[in-house]
Every structure is written in C-alpha cells, then in structure tokens.
Amino acid sequence: MIKPLMLSLIMLLGSLSIGCSSETGSADAATGQLNVKTAKVDNERERRVISNGYDTLFGAVSNNNMAKIEEIISESEASNNGLDYRQTALVIASYLGSVDIAEQLLKTGARVDGVSRKGKFNPLMAAALNDQLPMIQYLLENSADINYVTSSNRFPLGVAVRKNNVELCRYLLENGARISPQGQKDSDAFFVAAEAGVIDAAQVFLDSGIDINAAYRDQNALHYALKKQQTKMAQFLLGKDIEVNPPQRYVRTSALIQAAILGDTDLFEKILAKTKDVNFKDDDGFTALMRASANGYPEIVSALVERKPDMEVKDKRFQRTAIVYAGHNGHAGVLQVLLGSEDKQNGISAHSLSFALVEAIKGSHVEAVKVLVEAGADLNESDIGGGRPLFIANRTMRNRARNAQGRQGDESVRKAIEDAKQIYELLDKADPAT
C-alpha cells in the first residue's frame, strides 16, 4: 500500500488543470514513458513490480530513499512507465525537488520529458508546480524541452502562470520559453494569465513585447478575462488600451455582451465607451441590452438605452426581446428603465409590451406586472403562443388553487395564491370590461 504522502502527490499532479481548453490531438500512447531499464519486460511483471507498495520505485522516490531506489533498479530490470499510476517516478522526484534522485533516474534511462500513461505532467512542469527552481535548472541543463506540451495541453510556462510565480515566468522566458508554444492557440500563456486573473504574469508578458491584441479565433485576452469573470484583469487590460472590437469571423460574441452578463457597471461603461456596434448579436441572437435586461442590471440597461439600441431584436430560441426577458424574470427596475425615457417606450412594440406582461404573469412577478400595466400593455394582445394576459392570469389562479389542495399550511403556496390574486386584480382594474 502506498503511503499517504505518495498517494496525495499522485492525486494532486493528476487532477490539477494548468492549460486552457485543448484543441490538440491525443498523443501516442508510448510518448513520454519513463524507462528505468532499457530492457523490455512483459506487462505482467511490470504490474507485479509496480504493485509492491513500499518496494516500488514510486514509494522509494516519495520517501527520498536513495538506497531503495538503487536496490529496485539493480534487481528488478522492470520498466516503470506509470502503468498503474498517474505519474512517473521522475515526475514525483521533480515535484519534491530531489535533484540527486532525478540524477540517478536519468542515468538509468528515465526520459527527461517523460509523461506516464495516465499522467498530465512531465518532470519540468511538476517542478514548476512546486516552485522547485534548482530542479528546473537541473532538468534544463539535462536537455528538458522548455516548450514541451502534453497531450492535455499543459506546458511549463502555463504552470508558472497559474502559480502566479512571476520570477519563474521571467526565468523561463529568459531561457527560451515561448508564450505560444504551439503557435497562436487558446493555450497561449497570455490567455492563461487573463483567464486566471494573474495580472503580474500578464505584465511580464507585455514587458517582453507581446501584442496585447493578439487573438485566437477572434478572442483576445479581454474576452478570456471576461468569460472567467476576472474583473480586475479586465480593468487592467482596458487600462493598457486593449481592442474591444476585434473582427468576428469565428465566435459570435463581444466584450460588451460578456460585460453585460458579468454586471460590473464601471467595467461595462468603459467597454461601452469603446464599442462601435451596441446591437451586435451573439450566437444565441442576444444583444448586450438583452443580456443585461435578462440578468436584471438596470444601471447597465440605462447606459445602453442612451445609445439608442434596437429594442426589438429577438433571440433565436424563444423569440423574446429585451423587455420580454425583463418581464419573464420579474426585473421591475429594468422595465422602468426601458419604459421610462422621454419617448416613452423607446421603440418597443405593443406586441412586445404585452408579451412581456404575459411572461410576468406566468412567473407571478407582481411588481413587474404593475409596471407593465401602468405602461399601457394591451390586455387583449396575444403572445407568440396565443395567450392573452387575462386568460393567463385566470389559468394561473386556477393552477395555484389546485396546487394548494392538501397544502394549506405551506407558506409558499399561500404566497403564490396571493400573488396570483394581486395580479388578477391589477388586470381587472386596468380593464374591468375584459
């Protein structure tokens, strides 16, 4: 049985994610396997040697037991390629910073860039993960590939970025590390820094001369920061005058839409000031106004309304406009902003107004219903499914009453019935003849 320390190291190294999403193909199954002896042995013998608990090479490495390591190497003739474990012995030694053990393993045939069958790290990455600079220096002196990329899209500089180890980032760059080891991919270390919100590392890359507007499939570092809700990183990049309007040939999204989803008003206004097209639609057909309205951000909606956006843009799936989404989610404050300008409804159609009312009724959003009724929503206008406000209200009342049977003590049921009653009274008062 492997000691707890050994087991925890294997789990740690096997589970951590260091790169961004990968588009690379799978590596050859034999690539990066660690060979203690070059002589080949059958798999059954490998399994027997590896499964011997404390007598395995793994256990000896984790315990820094040089005598045991030499004993295993001299007696077993086994090829330890990580058959039953996530990591090779050299990966573990590198993580622990055991230079003397690494030296012995390399002398007996270990591959300096070896990655086990189940592993996702090579020795250099493992050393970077644990800030083992002497080990990193040793591995590089022994021809470790500083730009090695595993099949799971991990690479040494990406590890250093995630660790926010600025000095290690500088060291790796000075020794030949490339920010984009595979060419311009989403694994670019600058994009990794943006996603992780590691401002210091991003500054190191900018100091090295990287183009701040470098993009992969139309997305630059600002997009990566916004997608991961890294507001401080986004503010940092905007302060460096990053482009907010890159060409959109592949991915239908924009910094403005992502900021509208995020909901940070100050950040949004900075991006809005640099945005050319406020009516740009994402893959789902949403504009920034629709996203902000759906999420309930009245201040962001107010900033957008000043730019005179198209109020009648509909999403692809539900054919809802911004005001319909506000009604659907019960955002009364957003509704007041959308309906409160000097030209009243800002180009909102009577159909959208009534559609929003129907959605608010379905959700039992009393305050939203009140705002829409006061704005003059037509109680006889149907939504896209043919439902009229009073009909929907009646049906809602009946459903609430039916659900209440046998649940009289349920406070949520009582509240739902009361909400439905208030909504019906609001509609009846607005048009008692209907």
Coordinates of C-alpha atoms in Angstrom, one line a residue:
M1 CA 0.0 0.0 0.0
I2 CA 1.4 3.4 -0.9
K3 CA 2.0 5.9 1.9
P4 CA -0.5 8.8 2.2
L5 CA 2.2 11.3 1.0
M6 CA 2.8 9.4 -2.2
L7 CA -0.9 9.0 -2.9
S8 CA -1.6 12.7 -2.3
L9 CA 1.1 13.7 -4.7
I10 CA -0.2 11.4 -7.4
M11 CA -3.7 12.8 -6.9
L12 CA -2.5 16.4 -6.9
L13 CA -0.4 16.1 -10.0
G14 CA -3.1 14.1 -11.9
S15 CA -6.0 16.3 -11.1
L16 CA -4.8 19.9 -11.4
S17 CA -5.6 21.7 -14.7
I18 CA -3.0 24.1 -15.9
G19 CA -3.7 25.0 -19.5
C20 CA -6.9 26.3 -21.2
S21 CA -9.1 24.1 -23.3
S22 CA -7.2 22.0 -25.7
E23 CA -7.6 21.6 -29.4
T24 CA -4.6 19.3 -29.8
G25 CA -5.0 15.7 -30.8
S26 CA -4.2 12.8 -28.4
A27 CA -0.5 11.9 -28.1
D28 CA 1.0 8.5 -28.9
A29 CA 0.3 6.1 -26.0
A30 CA 4.1 5.4 -25.7
T31 CA 5.2 9.0 -25.8
G32 CA 7.0 10.2 -22.6
Q33 CA 7.1 6.9 -20.8
L34 CA 9.8 6.6 -18.2
N35 CA 12.2 3.6 -18.6
V36 CA 14.4 2.7 -15.6
K37 CA 16.0 -0.1 -17.7
T38 CA 16.0 -0.1 -21.4
A39 CA 15.4 -3.9 -21.5
K40 CA 11.8 -4.7 -22.2
V41 CA 9.8 -6.9 -19.8
D42 CA 6.2 -8.2 -20.1
N43 CA 3.3 -6.2 -18.7
E44 CA 2.6 -8.8 -16.0
R45 CA 6.0 -8.4 -14.5
E46 CA 5.6 -4.6 -14.6
R47 CA 2.3 -4.8 -12.8
R48 CA 3.9 -7.1 -10.1
V49 CA 6.8 -4.7 -9.5
I50 CA 4.7 -1.6 -9.5
S51 CA 2.1 -3.0 -7.2
N52 CA 4.6 -3.9 -4.5
G53 CA 3.7 -0.9 -2.3
Y54 CA 6.7 0.4 -0.4
D55 CA 9.1 -1.6 -2.6
T56 CA 8.0 0.2 -5.7
L57 CA 10.1 2.8 -7.3
F58 CA 7.3 5.3 -6.6
G59 CA 7.4 4.6 -2.9
A60 CA 11.1 4.9 -2.7
V61 CA 11.1 8.2 -4.6
S62 CA 8.4 9.7 -2.4
N63 CA 10.4 8.7 0.7
N64 CA 13.6 10.1 -0.7
N65 CA 15.1 6.7 -0.2
M66 CA 18.2 6.5 -2.5
A67 CA 19.3 3.1 -1.2
K68 CA 15.9 1.6 -2.0
I69 CA 15.9 3.2 -5.4
E70 CA 19.3 1.7 -6.3
E71 CA 18.1 -1.7 -5.0
I72 CA 15.0 -1.7 -7.1
I73 CA 16.9 -0.5 -10.2
S74 CA 19.6 -3.1 -9.8
E75 CA 17.4 -6.1 -9.0
S76 CA 14.1 -5.7 -11.0
E77 CA 15.0 -4.9 -14.6
A78 CA 11.5 -3.5 -14.6
S79 CA 10.3 -0.8 -16.9
N80 CA 8.3 1.6 -14.8
N81 CA 6.2 3.5 -17.3
G82 CA 3.4 4.5 -15.0
L83 CA 1.3 1.5 -16.0
D84 CA -0.8 1.5 -12.8
Y85 CA -0.2 5.1 -11.5
R86 CA -0.8 8.6 -12.8
Q87 CA 2.8 9.8 -12.7
T88 CA 6.3 8.5 -13.4
A89 CA 9.0 8.3 -10.7
L90 CA 10.9 11.3 -12.3
V91 CA 7.8 13.4 -12.2
I92 CA 7.4 12.7 -8.4
A93 CA 11.1 13.3 -7.8
S94 CA 10.9 16.6 -9.7
Y95 CA 7.8 17.8 -7.7
L96 CA 9.7 17.0 -4.5
G97 CA 12.8 18.8 -5.7
S98 CA 15.0 15.7 -5.2
V99 CA 17.9 16.5 -7.6
D100 CA 20.0 13.6 -6.5
I101 CA 17.2 11.1 -7.2
A102 CA 16.4 12.7 -10.6
E103 CA 20.1 12.4 -11.5
Q104 CA 20.1 8.7 -10.6
L105 CA 16.8 8.1 -12.6
L106 CA 18.2 9.9 -15.6
K107 CA 21.4 7.8 -15.5
T108 CA 19.3 4.6 -15.6
G109 CA 17.2 5.6 -18.6
A110 CA 14.4 7.9 -17.4
R111 CA 13.2 10.3 -20.1
V112 CA 13.7 13.9 -19.1
D113 CA 10.4 14.8 -20.7
G114 CA 8.6 11.6 -19.8
V115 CA 4.9 11.6 -19.1
S116 CA 3.2 8.5 -17.8
R117 CA 0.3 6.9 -19.5
K118 CA -2.3 8.4 -17.1
G119 CA -0.2 11.5 -16.3
K120 CA -0.7 15.0 -17.5
F121 CA 2.6 16.5 -16.4
N122 CA 6.2 16.0 -17.3
P123 CA 9.1 16.5 -14.8
L124 CA 9.7 20.1 -15.7
M125 CA 6.0 21.0 -15.2
A126 CA 5.9 19.1 -11.9
A127 CA 8.9 21.1 -10.7
A128 CA 7.3 24.3 -11.7
L129 CA 4.1 23.3 -9.9
N130 CA 6.0 23.1 -6.6
D131 CA 8.3 26.1 -7.2
Q132 CA 11.4 23.9 -7.4
L133 CA 13.8 26.3 -9.2
P134 CA 17.0 24.2 -8.6
M135 CA 15.2 21.2 -10.1
I136 CA 14.0 23.2 -13.0
Q137 CA 17.6 24.4 -13.6
Y138 CA 18.9 20.8 -13.4
L139 CA 16.3 19.5 -15.8
L140 CA 17.0 22.2 -18.4
E141 CA 20.7 21.5 -18.1
N142 CA 19.9 17.9 -19.0
S143 CA 18.0 18.9 -22.2
A144 CA 14.4 19.1 -20.9
D145 CA 12.2 20.8 -23.5
I146 CA 11.2 24.1 -22.0
N147 CA 8.3 24.3 -24.5
Y148 CA 7.1 20.7 -24.1
V149 CA 3.3 20.5 -24.5
T150 CA 1.5 17.4 -23.2
S151 CA -1.5 15.8 -24.9
S152 CA -3.7 17.5 -22.3
N153 CA -2.3 20.9 -23.4
R154 CA -0.1 21.7 -20.4
F155 CA 3.3 23.4 -20.7
P156 CA 5.9 24.7 -18.2
L157 CA 5.2 28.4 -18.7
G158 CA 1.4 27.8 -18.3
V159 CA 2.2 26.1 -14.9
A160 CA 4.2 29.1 -13.8
V161 CA 1.4 31.5 -14.7
R162 CA -1.2 29.6 -12.8
K163 CA 1.1 29.6 -9.8
N164 CA 1.5 33.3 -10.2
N165 CA 5.2 32.8 -9.9
V166 CA 6.4 35.9 -11.7
E167 CA 10.1 35.2 -11.1
L168 CA 9.7 31.7 -12.6
C169 CA 7.9 33.2 -15.6
R170 CA 10.8 35.6 -16.2
Y171 CA 13.3 32.8 -15.8
L172 CA 11.5 30.5 -18.3
L173 CA 11.2 33.4 -20.8
E174 CA 14.9 34.2 -20.5
N175 CA 15.7 30.6 -21.1
G176 CA 13.7 30.2 -24.3
A177 CA 10.1 29.6 -23.2
R178 CA 7.6 30.7 -25.8
I179 CA 4.3 32.4 -24.8
S180 CA 2.6 30.4 -27.5
P181 CA 4.4 27.1 -27.6
Q182 CA 2.0 25.7 -30.2
G183 CA 1.6 28.8 -32.2
Q184 CA -1.4 31.0 -31.6
K185 CA -3.8 28.8 -29.7
D186 CA -6.2 29.2 -26.8
S187 CA -3.4 27.7 -24.6
D188 CA -1.4 30.9 -25.1
A189 CA 0.2 31.8 -21.8
F190 CA -1.1 35.3 -22.0
F191 CA -4.6 34.0 -22.3
V192 CA -4.0 31.6 -19.4
A193 CA -2.9 34.7 -17.3
A194 CA -6.1 36.5 -18.4
E195 CA -8.4 33.6 -17.5
A196 CA -6.7 33.1 -14.2
G197 CA -6.6 36.8 -13.4
V198 CA -2.8 36.8 -12.8
I199 CA -2.0 40.4 -13.5
D200 CA 1.7 40.2 -12.6
A201 CA 2.3 37.5 -15.1
A202 CA 0.3 39.4 -17.8
Q203 CA 2.6 42.4 -17.1
V204 CA 5.7 40.2 -17.6
F205 CA 4.4 39.1 -21.0
L206 CA 3.6 42.6 -22.0
D207 CA 7.1 43.7 -20.9
S208 CA 8.5 41.0 -23.1
G209 CA 6.9 42.7 -26.1
I210 CA 3.8 40.5 -26.7
D211 CA 1.0 42.1 -28.8
I212 CA -1.8 42.9 -26.3
N213 CA -4.3 42.5 -29.1
A214 CA -3.2 39.0 -30.1
A215 CA -6.3 36.9 -30.6
Y216 CA -7.3 33.3 -31.2
R217 CA -10.5 32.7 -33.2
D218 CA -11.4 36.4 -32.7
Q219 CA -11.0 36.4 -29.0
N220 CA -8.2 38.4 -27.3
A221 CA -7.1 38.4 -23.6
L222 CA -10.0 40.7 -22.7
H223 CA -12.6 38.1 -23.8
Y224 CA -10.8 35.4 -21.9
A225 CA -10.8 37.5 -18.7
L226 CA -14.5 38.4 -19.0
K227 CA -15.5 34.8 -19.6
K228 CA -13.9 33.8 -16.3
Q229 CA -15.3 36.9 -14.5
Q230 CA -11.9 38.3 -13.9
T231 CA -12.9 41.9 -13.5
K232 CA -9.6 43.2 -12.2
M233 CA -7.8 41.7 -15.1
A234 CA -10.3 43.2 -17.5
Q235 CA -9.8 46.6 -15.9
F236 CA -6.0 46.1 -16.2
L237 CA -6.2 45.3 -19.9
L238 CA -8.6 48.2 -20.6
G239 CA -6.0 50.4 -18.9
K240 CA -3.5 49.1 -21.5
D241 CA -5.8 50.2 -24.3
I242 CA -6.7 46.7 -25.5
E243 CA -9.0 46.5 -28.5
V244 CA -12.7 45.8 -27.7
N245 CA -13.9 45.5 -31.3
P246 CA -11.8 42.7 -32.9
P247 CA -13.2 41.1 -36.1
Q248 CA -15.8 38.4 -35.6
R249 CA -15.2 35.7 -38.1
Y250 CA -15.5 32.6 -35.9
V251 CA -17.0 33.3 -32.5
R252 CA -20.2 35.4 -32.3
T253 CA -19.6 37.3 -29.1
S254 CA -18.3 40.6 -27.9
A255 CA -16.6 42.2 -24.9
L256 CA -19.7 44.3 -24.5
I257 CA -22.0 41.3 -24.3
Q258 CA -19.7 39.5 -21.9
A259 CA -19.5 42.6 -19.7
A260 CA -23.3 42.8 -19.7
I261 CA -23.5 39.3 -18.5
L262 CA -21.0 40.0 -15.8
G263 CA -22.8 43.0 -14.4
D264 CA -20.0 45.2 -13.3
T265 CA -21.3 48.7 -14.2
D266 CA -18.0 50.6 -14.1
L267 CA -16.3 47.9 -16.3
F268 CA -19.3 47.9 -18.6
E269 CA -19.3 51.6 -19.1
K270 CA -15.6 51.6 -20.0
I271 CA -16.1 48.9 -22.6
L272 CA -19.3 50.7 -23.9
A273 CA -17.3 53.9 -24.5
K274 CA -15.1 52.0 -26.9
T275 CA -17.8 49.9 -28.5
K276 CA -18.9 50.7 -32.1
D277 CA -21.9 48.4 -32.5
V278 CA -24.2 48.1 -29.5
N279 CA -26.6 45.9 -31.5
F280 CA -24.1 43.2 -32.2
K281 CA -25.7 39.7 -31.6
D282 CA -24.0 36.6 -30.1
D283 CA -24.5 33.0 -31.2
D284 CA -27.9 32.8 -29.4
G285 CA -29.1 36.1 -31.0
F286 CA -28.7 38.2 -27.8
T287 CA -27.5 41.8 -27.8
A288 CA -25.9 43.3 -24.8
L289 CA -29.2 45.0 -23.9
M290 CA -31.0 41.7 -23.9
R291 CA -28.4 40.1 -21.7
A292 CA -28.4 42.9 -19.2
S293 CA -32.2 43.0 -19.2
A294 CA -32.5 39.3 -18.6
N295 CA -29.9 39.4 -15.8
G296 CA -31.5 42.4 -14.1
Y297 CA -28.9 45.2 -14.3
P298 CA -30.8 48.5 -14.5
E299 CA -27.7 50.7 -14.5
I300 CA -26.2 48.8 -17.4
V301 CA -29.6 48.9 -19.2
S302 CA -29.7 52.7 -18.6
A303 CA -26.3 53.2 -20.1
L304 CA -27.3 51.2 -23.2
V305 CA -30.6 53.0 -23.6
E306 CA -28.7 56.2 -24.0
R307 CA -27.0 54.7 -27.1
K308 CA -30.4 54.2 -28.7
P309 CA -30.2 50.4 -29.2
D310 CA -32.7 48.3 -31.3
M311 CA -35.3 47.3 -28.7
E312 CA -37.0 44.8 -31.0
V313 CA -34.1 42.3 -31.5
K314 CA -35.3 38.8 -30.7
D315 CA -33.3 35.8 -29.6
K316 CA -33.2 32.7 -31.8
R317 CA -34.8 30.2 -29.4
F318 CA -37.7 31.9 -27.7
Q319 CA -38.2 35.0 -29.9
R320 CA -38.1 37.3 -26.9
T321 CA -36.9 40.9 -26.9
A322 CA -35.1 42.7 -24.1
I323 CA -38.4 43.9 -22.4
V324 CA -39.9 40.4 -22.7
Y325 CA -36.8 38.9 -20.9
A326 CA -37.1 41.6 -18.2
G327 CA -40.8 40.7 -17.7
H328 CA -40.1 36.9 -17.8
N329 CA -37.5 37.3 -15.0
G330 CA -39.5 39.8 -13.0
H331 CA -37.0 42.7 -13.2
A332 CA -39.3 45.6 -12.4
G333 CA -36.3 48.0 -12.2
V334 CA -35.2 47.1 -15.7
L335 CA -38.7 47.5 -17.0
Q336 CA -38.9 51.0 -15.6
V337 CA -35.7 52.0 -17.3
L338 CA -36.8 50.5 -20.6
L339 CA -40.1 52.3 -20.4
G340 CA -39.1 55.5 -18.7
S341 CA -37.5 57.6 -21.4
E342 CA -38.9 60.8 -22.9
D343 CA -40.1 58.9 -26.0
K344 CA -41.9 56.6 -23.6
Q345 CA -41.4 53.1 -25.0
N346 CA -38.1 53.7 -26.9
G347 CA -39.4 51.9 -30.0
I348 CA -40.9 49.0 -28.0
S349 CA -43.8 47.5 -29.9
A350 CA -47.2 46.9 -28.4
H351 CA -46.8 43.3 -29.1
S352 CA -43.5 43.1 -27.1
L353 CA -45.1 45.1 -24.2
S354 CA -48.0 42.6 -23.9
F355 CA -45.7 39.6 -24.5
A356 CA -43.6 40.9 -21.5
L357 CA -46.8 41.2 -19.4
V358 CA -47.8 37.6 -20.2
E359 CA -44.4 36.4 -19.2
A360 CA -44.5 38.4 -15.9
I361 CA -47.9 36.9 -15.2
K362 CA -46.7 33.4 -15.8
G363 CA -43.9 34.0 -13.3
S364 CA -46.2 35.7 -10.7
H365 CA -44.0 38.7 -10.8
V366 CA -46.4 41.2 -9.2
E367 CA -44.2 44.4 -9.4
A368 CA -43.3 43.7 -13.0
V369 CA -47.0 43.2 -13.9
K370 CA -47.7 46.5 -12.2
V371 CA -45.1 48.4 -14.2
L372 CA -46.3 46.9 -17.5
V373 CA -50.0 47.6 -16.8
E374 CA -49.2 51.2 -15.9
A375 CA -47.2 51.5 -19.1
G376 CA -50.4 50.6 -21.1
A377 CA -49.8 47.0 -22.1
D378 CA -52.7 45.8 -24.2
L379 CA -54.6 43.1 -22.2
N380 CA -56.1 41.8 -25.5
E381 CA -52.8 41.3 -27.3
S382 CA -51.6 37.7 -27.5
D383 CA -48.1 36.4 -27.0
I384 CA -46.4 34.1 -29.6
G385 CA -48.3 31.2 -28.2
G386 CA -51.7 32.9 -28.5
G387 CA -52.2 33.5 -24.8
R388 CA -53.7 36.8 -23.6
P389 CA -52.9 38.4 -20.3
L390 CA -56.3 37.9 -18.6
F391 CA -56.6 34.3 -19.8
I392 CA -53.1 33.6 -18.5
A393 CA -53.9 35.2 -15.2
N394 CA -57.1 33.1 -14.8
R395 CA -55.3 30.0 -15.6
T396 CA -52.5 30.8 -13.1
M397 CA -55.1 31.4 -10.4
R398 CA -56.8 28.0 -11.1
N399 CA -53.4 26.2 -11.1
R400 CA -52.4 27.9 -7.8
A401 CA -55.7 26.8 -6.2
R402 CA -55.3 23.3 -7.5
N403 CA -51.8 23.0 -6.1
A404 CA -53.0 24.3 -2.8
Q405 CA -55.2 21.4 -2.1
G406 CA -53.9 19.5 0.8
R407 CA -51.1 22.0 1.4
Q408 CA -52.9 24.8 3.3
G409 CA -50.1 25.1 5.8
D410 CA -47.5 25.6 3.1
E411 CA -46.4 29.3 3.2
S412 CA -45.0 29.2 -0.3
V413 CA -48.4 28.1 -1.6
R414 CA -50.2 30.8 0.2
K415 CA -47.8 33.4 -1.2
A416 CA -48.2 32.1 -4.7
I417 CA -52.0 32.3 -4.4
E418 CA -51.8 35.8 -3.0
D419 CA -49.5 36.9 -5.8
A420 CA -51.9 35.5 -8.4
K421 CA -54.8 37.2 -6.8
Q422 CA -52.9 40.6 -6.8
I423 CA -52.1 40.2 -10.5
Y424 CA -55.7 39.3 -11.4
E425 CA -56.9 42.4 -9.5
L426 CA -54.3 44.6 -11.3
L427 CA -55.5 43.4 -14.7
D428 CA -59.2 43.6 -13.8
K429 CA -58.7 47.2 -12.6
A430 CA -56.9 48.1 -15.8
D431 CA -59.7 46.8 -18.0
P432 CA -62.8 45.7 -16.0
A433 CA -64.8 45.1 -19.1
T434 CA -62.5 42.4 -20.4

